[in-house]
Every structure is written in structure tokens, then in C-alpha cells.
């Protein structure tokens, strides 16, 4: 009994102490503090957007008041509890940034904001007279901007052009900023290696993404194979027409970067705009040293036309890199694509996708008198997976990789001295009319190296296959013919190519093969390559011993402050 009484006494004592400690405890947690932890960038011109990171912001944009160095109130574009994206106001001053919320609380940045030297010039509607854009300004495209017949848009080297997101469309049609050179109009964008011309997203560093804006579109008067009334994709005004001026001149693109373009305007088919879209552009146009990065659709797409190009870069494309349609017959040499293995499109992403037109089968007599899609590409390098290629995907991808080359719908493309590494399939030869072109020699593949193609441990994955009435054996017989000098390098032997150690680096690549690489020799010559447009080479792929991407490309535009 004494033990029980003692135990009860001890329990009461413990309960008393618990109550006492509980009474002493402060039940109210400290209220979260409104704060600004960073401003990015800290220097920007009027009209550009910056990101303010912190805590306890109001999720309703209008409930946050942001001032720049005094009483200059900014427009808040988007808001979350930890991040505000705001537009630098016209009367902004140098100094700290202040955020006030609807709760009456305020915070001041420890970083000093400095107003950029270049003002933002907003561009919308039509450019109908000769106009020059200078490097002293930043230009913001709002909605569809058309350079009309007879007008010339000249862009100085080093000029920065930003594409506005759909919400900036002054017509209220939610069209991302897009520069469209119409028939008879011209663009003269002549950058230099030291001062390239940059088209990029209007979002701040770290906030950019695929398809932030539309892209650059050239519409010419060269031959194509579609009816005159065929409309342009993506809601762009105008039709293909019947001008058929082979040497038509849409201007010049030299040392130009196009970043975060390629927007899907609706969920309907053919409603996209590519990074660089070329409709019936003629051979009088000059295109060289162009980089398209983070395109939300294809990097480059040629719809008919005769335009030639050299030194092209496709970086981290969402869909296809090189897409040819509607009777394109130009020539392209020296082109490189570096893919992000985690990003592919629901339509299945390819290196090359080449069509005559859809359906494009069966072949008609002389293509009904219109040009057959028959471009000539030489010295192309496409790099996807450094490890085992895969057809699996997860967000942010919307689909899987398919082929290094998907040639279909009666195309007669020719590809020479090119290298494709890391695709689930090397070549998909698709359609009986396409096979007829291959048999006739109008479609030609020679000096091709396929490496690390196929899916590991798959019984159905093969490097070269047929589709659309072509058997695998027929496709392989064509590709593997001795006279073509093509080769397939198994995944286990990829190291024998002696690729550069940084070949697959997404932010700092180097594509120059190592000394002794078999890619530095074995190029085919003659035939269609005898055309004076082509530079004679001894190597396969886009690179021998010269790195022509050096100085003017940007492999990490996501983290570049453009102001």
C-alpha cells in the first residue's frame, strides 16, 4: 500500500510539472516575415522583366506593390508566395527594390538595382518601310510582327530582340511574339562572331522555357509543290502562291541565335511555329551561322524553296532538328544537333524528318509537274543518347525518341558524310514511293555512320528498318550496299569513334573528334557533292579540326542575363 501511495504521489508530481512547463511555453509561433532574398538580374532596362525571390509574397499579383528606387511602381506579371516576376517601370530609378503586400507589410532588397543603359522598344503590327534596329536598344516583339512587301528590316550586329509571351499580344489573340518576313520583304540580320544577333525569351534568367515566344519566319516566292491557296501553319497570314522564283531573296541571317521559340498556338495539328521556319525561301537568301536552342517544336523546317545554308546548330530541340517538306530542294552543309535525352515530343522526335507532303503517296508522274522534296545535306552530326538509347519518357517530355532519319512520303532527300549517335533507330525508310526514289538514286545516303543506335536488350529494335510497305530487309539492302560506304557501329564499340570527352555536355560541348578518330577520314566524294556549293572534306560529320561554333554560340542561354 505504501508503494502504491508513493507511486501516485510521483505521478501527481510529474503531472504538475508538465502543466507548469506547458503554461510557460509560448503557444504562438513567430509569424513568417515578408522578405526579399534575391533579385535577378540586378541590372535591366525599362520594360524588361526581372525575378524577385523571397518569402510571404501575396499569390495575387495585384496585391503586391513593387517599387524601384523610390516611387516607381512596377507591373507584377506573376506571383507566388516565394517569387514575383515584374516589369521594370518607365520611371524606375537606381536603388533598392521594395515589396509591400496587401497585409501592410513591406520588405526592402539588400541588393541594389541598376537601370540598364538600353531602353526597350516595343514592336507590334506591321513594318511597312525600311527600318533599322540598333544594338543600343532592346526590341520586344508583341504578337505577330510582319515585315511587308517592299520593306527591309536591317538589324545591327549585337542587337538583342526578345519575344513576348502570348499575354503580351496587343490583338488579344494570345499569339507569342513572332517576326514574320512576308513575300517581297527582307531581313538583313548580319551579326558577327564577336557580336551575334540574339532572339530570345522575354523572361528572366532561370525562368525561360520551350516555346516562350513564336520564332522567326521567312516567307518567299521560290518553287514548292503545294496548291497556291495552301495556308501557312500556325495562323500566319498569307498563302504559298505560285511565284516560282528560284533565286528569290528574303535577305540575310548570319551569326544569329534564336532561343526558346517554337510555340504551339493551339492543340490542333499544324498550329506550331518552329525556331526558324522557311516557306518557299529562294536561293538568293543567305543563311549561315545560325543557332536554334530550346525550340518548342522543330529547330528548322523548310517548306519548299531553294534556299541554301551552312553552319547550323540545333540545341536541345523538343521535336525534330531538320524537317524538310513541300518540295524543298536546297543544299545544307555543316550542321550539328545536340539533344537533351530527357526531352522529346509526342509526335516522336527525329534528327531528320523528311516528307514530300502528307500523304505524298503514291508517287504521281513527275510529282504532278511540281518539285519533289530533294534537298542535299552534307556533314551533319546528330548526338542524342551517350548511353543506351531509350523510348521511355516522363514529363517534361511529351513523347519519345524514334529515328536519326525518318524518310517518308515520297521524299528524295540525299544525306552524305554524316554521323548519328544515340537513337533508338538509325534509319526508318517509310513508304513504297520513298523506296522507289531510293532505288532510282534520287534519294541517296552515302558515307553515313550510325553509332549506338537501337534499344538495349530489345528483340525488335534494329538500326535500319522499313515501314509503310517497305520490309526491314529492303531497307537494309539499300543502306548496307557496299558502294554506299555506310557503317553501323555497335553500342559496345562507341568508344572506338574517339569522340571528344565533352561531346555530350549540354552546357559546354566540344564536338571535335580526338586525334586518330576514324571520323576524320572516310568521306565520300563526287556525285551530287560535286556541286560548287559544297566544301570538299575528308571527314564525316560536321567537324574536322576546326570548331566553327566557337565564339558566337551560347550553350547555356537559360542562365544568361540578357539586358
XYZ file of C-alpha atoms in Angstrom:
563
model
C 0.000 0.000 0.000
C 2.786 2.405 0.832
C 4.359 1.630 -2.553
C 1.112 2.475 -4.388
C 0.724 5.726 -2.462
C 4.314 6.658 -3.279
C 3.771 5.888 -6.956
C 0.600 8.006 -7.012
C 2.442 10.886 -5.420
C 5.190 10.685 -8.014
C 2.639 10.659 -10.842
C 0.888 13.739 -9.466
C 4.217 15.497 -9.194
C 5.040 14.726 -12.843
C 1.622 15.926 -13.982
C 2.121 19.133 -12.083
C 5.485 19.758 -13.662
C 4.035 19.094 -17.134
C 1.293 21.617 -16.547
C 3.810 24.133 -15.315
C 6.087 23.698 -18.333
C 3.126 23.848 -20.680
C 1.955 27.051 -19.095
C 5.391 28.556 -19.593
C 5.515 27.580 -23.283
C 4.598 30.249 -25.862
C 1.778 28.725 -27.895
C 2.119 31.306 -30.662
C 4.741 30.519 -33.353
C 6.616 33.551 -34.701
C 4.795 34.986 -37.684
C 6.560 34.404 -41.021
C 8.380 37.504 -42.204
C 7.996 39.163 -45.607
C 11.478 39.215 -47.104
C 13.452 39.638 -50.330
C 16.312 37.177 -50.684
C 17.441 37.894 -54.259
C 16.822 39.995 -57.353
C 17.721 38.545 -60.771
C 19.075 40.298 -62.720
C 20.153 43.333 -60.729
C 20.649 45.362 -63.909
C 17.904 45.612 -66.521
C 16.423 48.184 -68.898
C 12.963 49.695 -68.724
C 10.298 47.318 -69.993
C 12.211 44.107 -69.290
C 11.231 41.531 -66.682
C 13.117 40.538 -63.541
C 12.534 37.909 -60.851
C 12.289 38.786 -57.141
C 12.698 35.814 -54.807
C 11.716 35.870 -51.150
C 9.068 34.826 -48.636
C 5.472 35.665 -47.813
C 4.599 37.410 -51.066
C 0.916 37.527 -51.949
C -0.129 34.980 -54.591
C -2.402 37.559 -56.205
C -0.223 39.778 -58.440
C -2.258 42.933 -57.804
C -1.886 42.520 -54.038
C 1.865 43.114 -54.229
C 3.200 46.650 -54.681
C 6.751 46.672 -56.046
C 8.712 49.904 -56.289
C 12.097 50.585 -57.881
C 14.327 53.050 -56.094
C 11.572 55.366 -54.943
C 8.005 55.757 -56.166
C 8.282 53.890 -59.485
C 5.634 51.174 -59.261
C 6.180 48.041 -61.354
C 3.624 45.795 -63.030
C 3.618 42.360 -61.351
C 3.349 39.752 -64.126
C 3.133 36.612 -61.977
C 3.137 36.000 -58.230
C 3.626 33.159 -55.788
C 4.473 33.167 -52.063
C 8.179 32.902 -52.922
C 8.575 34.600 -56.295
C 7.447 37.702 -58.180
C 8.106 38.370 -61.866
C 7.795 42.099 -62.527
C 8.312 44.555 -65.379
C 10.798 47.380 -64.829
C 8.675 50.577 -64.881
C 9.366 53.530 -67.148
C 10.291 55.817 -64.224
C 12.480 53.298 -62.392
C 15.478 54.642 -60.502
C 18.680 53.091 -59.267
C 18.453 51.802 -55.707
C 16.833 49.060 -53.641
C 13.570 47.356 -54.573
C 10.670 47.417 -52.120
C 7.807 44.916 -51.926
C 4.621 45.702 -49.990
C 1.700 43.277 -49.650
C -1.975 43.731 -49.017
C -1.356 42.885 -45.354
C 0.513 46.173 -44.954
C 3.913 44.555 -44.576
C 6.988 45.618 -46.527
C 10.488 44.380 -47.351
C 13.492 46.079 -48.942
C 16.122 44.289 -51.016
C 19.713 44.288 -49.841
C 20.795 44.216 -53.497
C 20.876 47.493 -55.386
C 19.017 47.575 -58.684
C 20.685 49.480 -61.536
C 18.753 50.656 -64.546
C 20.151 49.196 -67.764
C 21.507 51.525 -70.407
C 19.402 50.123 -73.266
C 15.744 51.079 -73.427
C 13.157 48.530 -74.568
C 11.411 49.340 -77.840
C 8.103 47.520 -78.198
C 7.296 46.358 -81.728
C 3.883 45.219 -82.947
C 1.783 45.064 -86.087
C 3.433 45.795 -89.451
C 6.800 47.151 -90.554
C 5.979 48.755 -93.904
C 9.049 50.928 -94.557
C 12.798 50.364 -94.371
C 13.691 50.130 -90.688
C 16.915 49.625 -88.728
C 17.191 48.049 -85.286
C 20.356 49.004 -83.400
C 22.369 47.414 -80.636
C 21.653 50.444 -78.418
C 18.100 49.227 -77.831
C 16.354 46.032 -76.774
C 13.400 45.165 -79.034
C 10.314 43.390 -77.692
C 8.082 41.576 -80.201
C 4.426 41.662 -79.215
C 2.176 39.310 -81.159
C 2.743 38.704 -84.880
C 5.047 41.347 -86.385
C 5.058 41.412 -90.211
C 7.754 42.899 -92.456
C 5.639 43.562 -95.518
C 6.286 43.508 -99.251
C 8.922 46.087 -100.231
C 10.159 46.765 -96.679
C 13.646 45.875 -95.442
C 14.370 45.290 -91.756
C 18.079 45.781 -91.020
C 19.406 44.527 -87.669
C 22.815 45.628 -86.451
C 25.304 43.123 -85.070
C 24.990 42.724 -81.299
C 21.289 43.612 -81.252
C 19.019 41.888 -78.731
C 15.430 41.031 -79.674
C 13.046 39.478 -77.150
C 9.872 37.599 -77.972
C 6.897 38.485 -75.818
C 4.826 35.714 -74.298
C 1.227 35.208 -75.518
C -0.184 37.515 -72.829
C 1.631 40.470 -74.457
C -0.209 40.104 -77.783
C -1.836 43.533 -78.381
C -4.507 41.876 -80.550
C -5.634 39.766 -77.606
C -5.256 36.537 -79.598
C -2.635 35.056 -77.269
C -0.025 34.804 -80.010
C 3.562 34.759 -78.844
C 5.845 37.395 -80.314
C 6.853 36.281 -83.828
C 8.877 38.027 -86.538
C 7.486 37.223 -89.999
C 9.206 38.350 -93.209
C 6.499 38.287 -95.877
C 6.893 37.755 -99.634
C 8.811 40.665 -101.070
C 10.023 41.783 -97.639
C 13.608 41.282 -96.480
C 15.565 40.883 -93.284
C 19.238 41.877 -93.227
C 20.465 40.447 -89.935
C 24.245 40.405 -90.218
C 25.816 39.580 -86.890
C 29.463 38.733 -86.324
C 31.228 36.043 -84.330
C 32.066 38.665 -81.702
C 28.626 40.332 -81.790
C 25.933 37.868 -82.809
C 22.299 38.943 -83.118
C 20.188 37.275 -80.429
C 16.470 36.491 -80.497
C 15.450 35.156 -77.094
C 12.759 34.882 -74.435
C 11.492 37.932 -72.578
C 11.575 36.000 -69.317
C 14.436 36.482 -66.831
C 17.306 34.064 -66.443
C 16.232 30.807 -64.841
C 12.579 31.281 -65.857
C 12.808 30.597 -69.605
C 11.346 27.591 -71.317
C 10.441 25.884 -74.573
C 8.036 27.922 -76.679
C 8.111 31.146 -74.660
C 7.547 33.006 -77.945
C 6.918 32.263 -81.621
C 10.139 32.414 -83.612
C 11.467 33.768 -86.907
C 9.560 33.050 -90.123
C 10.681 33.815 -93.675
C 8.112 33.584 -96.486
C 9.459 33.696 -100.034
C 8.432 33.219 -103.645
C 10.519 30.192 -104.649
C 9.064 26.956 -106.074
C 7.175 24.450 -103.893
C 4.693 21.636 -104.518
C 1.525 22.686 -102.718
C -1.593 24.308 -104.158
C -1.419 28.100 -104.397
C -4.147 28.539 -101.788
C -2.316 26.452 -99.157
C -2.244 28.485 -95.957
C 0.795 28.833 -93.713
C 0.960 26.947 -90.421
C 0.480 28.499 -87.024
C -2.127 31.075 -88.064
C 0.342 33.166 -90.083
C -1.462 35.165 -92.748
C -0.929 34.518 -96.461
C -0.754 31.538 -98.806
C 2.010 29.700 -100.660
C 1.138 31.181 -104.073
C 2.629 30.256 -107.481
C 5.505 32.728 -107.953
C 8.197 30.036 -108.529
C 11.146 32.477 -108.454
C 14.026 30.110 -107.689
C 16.555 32.826 -106.794
C 14.138 34.923 -104.728
C 15.861 36.887 -101.960
C 14.383 37.126 -98.441
C 17.565 38.680 -97.039
C 20.361 37.515 -94.752
C 20.711 35.631 -91.457
C 24.352 35.464 -90.354
C 25.646 34.859 -86.825
C 22.145 34.750 -85.384
C 20.840 32.918 -82.316
C 17.154 32.007 -81.829
C 16.341 30.781 -78.306
C 13.205 29.463 -76.520
C 10.979 29.911 -79.572
C 8.802 27.287 -81.296
C 5.391 27.870 -79.802
C 2.268 25.705 -80.031
C -0.558 28.143 -80.662
C -3.409 25.630 -80.223
C -3.879 21.897 -79.648
C -4.746 21.389 -83.333
C -2.321 19.786 -85.794
C -0.013 22.146 -87.695
C -0.622 25.032 -85.322
C 3.013 25.334 -84.267
C 5.746 27.745 -85.240
C 9.330 26.446 -85.324
C 12.526 28.106 -84.181
C 13.330 29.074 -87.780
C 10.583 28.443 -90.340
C 11.267 28.861 -94.064
C 8.368 28.935 -96.551
C 9.371 28.839 -100.250
C 12.529 30.822 -99.480
C 14.744 31.305 -102.539
C 18.433 30.747 -103.192
C 19.099 34.496 -103.254
C 18.755 34.391 -99.456
C 21.915 33.973 -97.332
C 21.763 31.778 -94.214
C 24.855 30.749 -92.274
C 25.995 30.534 -88.657
C 22.566 30.184 -87.067
C 21.886 28.509 -83.698
C 18.368 27.471 -82.651
C 18.154 26.461 -78.969
C 15.270 25.132 -76.870
C 12.750 25.225 -79.700
C 9.345 24.004 -78.571
C 8.722 22.394 -81.969
C 11.271 21.732 -84.745
C 14.524 23.642 -84.741
C 14.456 24.231 -88.526
C 11.713 23.476 -91.019
C 11.860 24.071 -94.744
C 8.501 24.174 -96.553
C 9.555 24.088 -100.212
C 12.010 26.614 -101.566
C 15.588 26.548 -102.800
C 17.499 28.359 -100.034
C 20.958 27.055 -99.078
C 22.588 27.150 -95.649
C 25.871 26.404 -93.872
C 26.940 26.161 -90.237
C 23.680 25.436 -88.450
C 23.251 24.434 -84.791
C 20.207 22.776 -83.211
C 20.463 22.653 -79.417
C 18.082 20.795 -77.090
C 15.190 20.749 -79.581
C 11.808 19.428 -78.415
C 10.741 17.814 -81.707
C 12.774 17.315 -84.914
C 16.027 19.051 -85.777
C 15.950 19.145 -89.579
C 12.462 18.929 -91.127
C 12.015 19.166 -94.916
C 8.646 19.294 -96.706
C 6.665 20.550 -99.701
C 9.362 20.250 -102.344
C 12.409 21.778 -100.638
C 15.431 21.436 -102.951
C 18.177 23.499 -101.283
C 21.595 22.421 -100.042
C 22.913 22.407 -96.454
C 26.426 21.681 -95.205
C 27.950 21.642 -91.711
C 25.130 21.204 -89.205
C 25.212 19.855 -85.658
C 22.457 18.824 -83.276
C 22.903 18.179 -79.553
C 19.834 16.709 -77.871
C 18.683 16.542 -74.270
C 17.896 12.807 -73.795
C 15.082 13.715 -71.377
C 13.214 15.890 -73.912
C 11.186 14.571 -76.854
C 7.820 15.263 -78.472
C 4.544 13.341 -78.597
C 4.920 13.036 -82.383
C 8.196 11.135 -81.768
C 11.387 13.133 -82.144
C 13.800 12.529 -85.003
C 17.024 14.033 -86.227
C 15.796 14.248 -89.835
C 12.129 14.106 -90.744
C 11.678 14.399 -94.477
C 8.371 14.364 -96.364
C 7.280 15.316 -99.825
C 3.872 16.195 -98.465
C 1.185 14.421 -96.487
C 0.058 11.927 -97.658
C 2.561 12.209 -100.550
C 1.812 8.638 -101.673
C 1.558 7.200 -104.199
C 4.053 8.995 -106.416
C 2.470 10.855 -109.289
C 4.035 11.429 -112.675
C 6.916 13.858 -112.162
C 5.290 14.888 -108.881
C 2.441 16.467 -110.906
C 4.988 18.777 -112.533
C 5.995 20.263 -109.187
C 9.344 19.916 -107.350
C 9.931 16.764 -105.329
C 11.399 17.228 -101.862
C 15.037 16.612 -102.791
C 17.473 18.626 -100.663
C 21.118 17.662 -100.280
C 22.646 17.644 -96.784
C 26.336 17.016 -96.108
C 28.480 16.857 -92.986
C 25.749 16.635 -90.374
C 26.335 15.420 -86.787
C 23.421 14.477 -84.525
C 24.003 13.456 -80.909
C 21.210 12.180 -78.651
C 21.972 9.494 -76.027
C 25.531 8.935 -74.858
C 24.319 5.820 -73.038
C 21.757 3.258 -74.128
C 19.039 4.913 -76.254
C 15.536 4.694 -74.829
C 11.926 5.133 -75.914
C 10.747 5.680 -72.346
C 9.716 9.173 -71.356
C 8.343 11.209 -68.499
C 7.449 14.869 -68.010
C 8.600 17.360 -69.145
C 8.892 15.224 -72.301
C 5.558 14.518 -74.014
C 6.807 11.623 -76.135
C 9.806 9.516 -77.052
C 12.712 9.460 -79.469
C 12.341 7.480 -82.685
C 14.848 7.747 -85.539
C 18.014 9.538 -86.517
C 16.463 9.700 -90.007
C 12.759 9.171 -90.723
C 12.448 9.445 -94.508
C 8.880 9.060 -95.752
C 6.008 10.190 -98.002
C 7.870 10.133 -101.316
C 10.869 12.205 -100.199
C 14.006 12.187 -102.323
C 16.425 13.686 -99.795
C 20.155 12.955 -100.019
C 22.462 12.890 -96.972
C 26.235 12.458 -97.180
C 29.222 12.146 -94.839
C 27.126 12.411 -91.685
C 27.194 10.920 -88.180
C 24.250 9.933 -85.970
C 24.832 8.762 -82.410
C 22.399 7.514 -79.779
C 18.948 6.951 -81.345
C 16.501 4.048 -80.870
C 16.608 3.673 -84.672
C 19.205 4.818 -87.144
C 17.102 4.888 -90.322
C 13.380 4.368 -90.875
C 12.734 4.158 -94.630
C 8.996 4.629 -94.941
C 6.674 4.154 -97.945
C 6.881 2.401 -101.298
C 7.300 5.669 -103.226
C 10.203 6.526 -100.922
C 11.775 3.155 -101.737
C 11.295 3.840 -105.445
C 13.226 7.081 -105.049
C 15.999 5.221 -103.213
C 16.165 2.582 -105.937
C 16.298 5.269 -108.630
C 19.073 7.153 -106.816
C 17.122 10.359 -106.308
C 17.118 9.528 -102.571
C 20.727 8.839 -101.633
C 22.547 8.037 -98.384
C 26.328 7.649 -98.561
C 29.201 7.987 -96.121
C 26.822 7.615 -93.156
C 27.978 6.430 -89.724
C 25.278 5.174 -87.336
C 26.613 4.578 -83.816
C 24.934 3.439 -80.604
C 21.573 3.010 -82.356
C 18.973 0.564 -81.056
C 17.485 -0.160 -77.656
C 19.478 -2.333 -75.265
C 18.039 -5.840 -74.690
C 15.244 -5.289 -77.232
C 14.438 -8.082 -79.690
C 12.540 -5.738 -82.021
C 14.993 -2.824 -82.178
C 17.239 -2.752 -85.234
C 19.480 0.025 -86.616
C 17.824 0.149 -90.055
C 14.203 -0.715 -90.666
C 11.448 -0.343 -93.204
C 7.877 0.883 -92.769
C 4.821 1.689 -94.887
C 5.186 -1.263 -97.241
C 8.996 -1.455 -97.095
C 10.393 -4.520 -95.356
C 13.341 -4.340 -92.989
C 15.319 -6.441 -95.443
C 14.677 -3.975 -98.284
C 15.728 -1.009 -96.172
C 18.859 -2.800 -95.014
C 19.773 -3.905 -98.529
C 19.635 -0.275 -99.637
C 21.583 1.158 -96.694
C 24.217 -1.578 -96.487
C 25.144 -1.688 -100.190
C 28.949 -1.679 -100.366
C 29.080 1.216 -102.821
C 27.361 3.482 -100.278
C 30.193 3.191 -97.757
C 27.786 3.366 -94.799
C 28.550 1.752 -91.451
C 26.869 0.794 -88.183
C 28.961 0.998 -85.001
C 27.510 -1.137 -82.161
C 26.897 0.493 -78.790
C 29.690 -1.539 -77.239
C 32.140 -0.082 -79.767
C 31.119 3.578 -79.458
C 34.442 4.418 -77.792
C 36.274 3.448 -80.996
C 34.994 6.629 -82.636
C 37.157 8.654 -80.218
C 34.547 11.341 -79.702
C 35.565 14.347 -77.639
C 35.254 13.902 -73.869
C 32.846 16.872 -73.811
C 30.894 15.783 -76.872
C 27.622 15.255 -74.962
C 27.947 18.107 -72.443
C 24.690 20.057 -72.678
C 26.184 23.329 -71.450
C 29.807 23.127 -72.626
C 30.137 20.759 -75.580
C 33.137 20.215 -77.807
C 32.455 18.231 -80.962
C 35.988 17.984 -82.349
C 36.914 14.284 -82.668
C 40.081 13.199 -80.917
C 43.267 12.672 -82.884
C 43.103 9.328 -84.633
C 39.303 9.192 -84.750
C 38.053 7.181 -87.748
C 35.556 10.000 -88.354
C 38.441 12.201 -89.567
C 38.601 10.157 -92.737
C 36.324 8.063 -94.947
C 34.310 10.849 -96.596
C 32.693 10.066 -99.933
C 33.140 12.461 -102.844
C 31.708 13.143 -106.261
C 28.162 12.730 -107.447
C 25.830 15.350 -106.003
C 28.684 16.650 -103.819
C 30.416 17.945 -106.952
C 28.097 20.957 -106.738
C 30.173 24.106 -106.219
C 28.177 24.975 -103.080
C 29.825 22.171 -101.117
C 33.212 22.496 -99.448
C 35.278 19.379 -100.103
C 36.040 17.453 -96.894
C 37.854 14.284 -95.934
C 35.879 13.707 -92.722
C 32.433 12.512 -91.670
C 30.224 14.692 -89.546
C 30.152 18.440 -89.036
C 33.682 18.800 -87.651
C 37.223 18.028 -88.646
C 39.849 20.034 -86.774
C 38.067 23.425 -86.770
C 35.447 24.309 -84.147
C 33.220 26.629 -86.163
C 30.782 27.038 -83.217
C 33.357 28.856 -81.113
C 32.731 32.470 -80.120
C 29.171 33.088 -81.335
C 27.095 30.234 -79.875
C 25.604 30.051 -76.371
C 25.126 26.617 -74.804
C 23.547 27.877 -71.574
C 21.033 30.588 -72.548
C 18.833 29.612 -69.601
C 21.267 31.288 -67.218
C 22.337 34.242 -69.358
C 21.320 37.753 -68.286
C 20.199 39.493 -71.467
C 19.823 43.235 -70.915
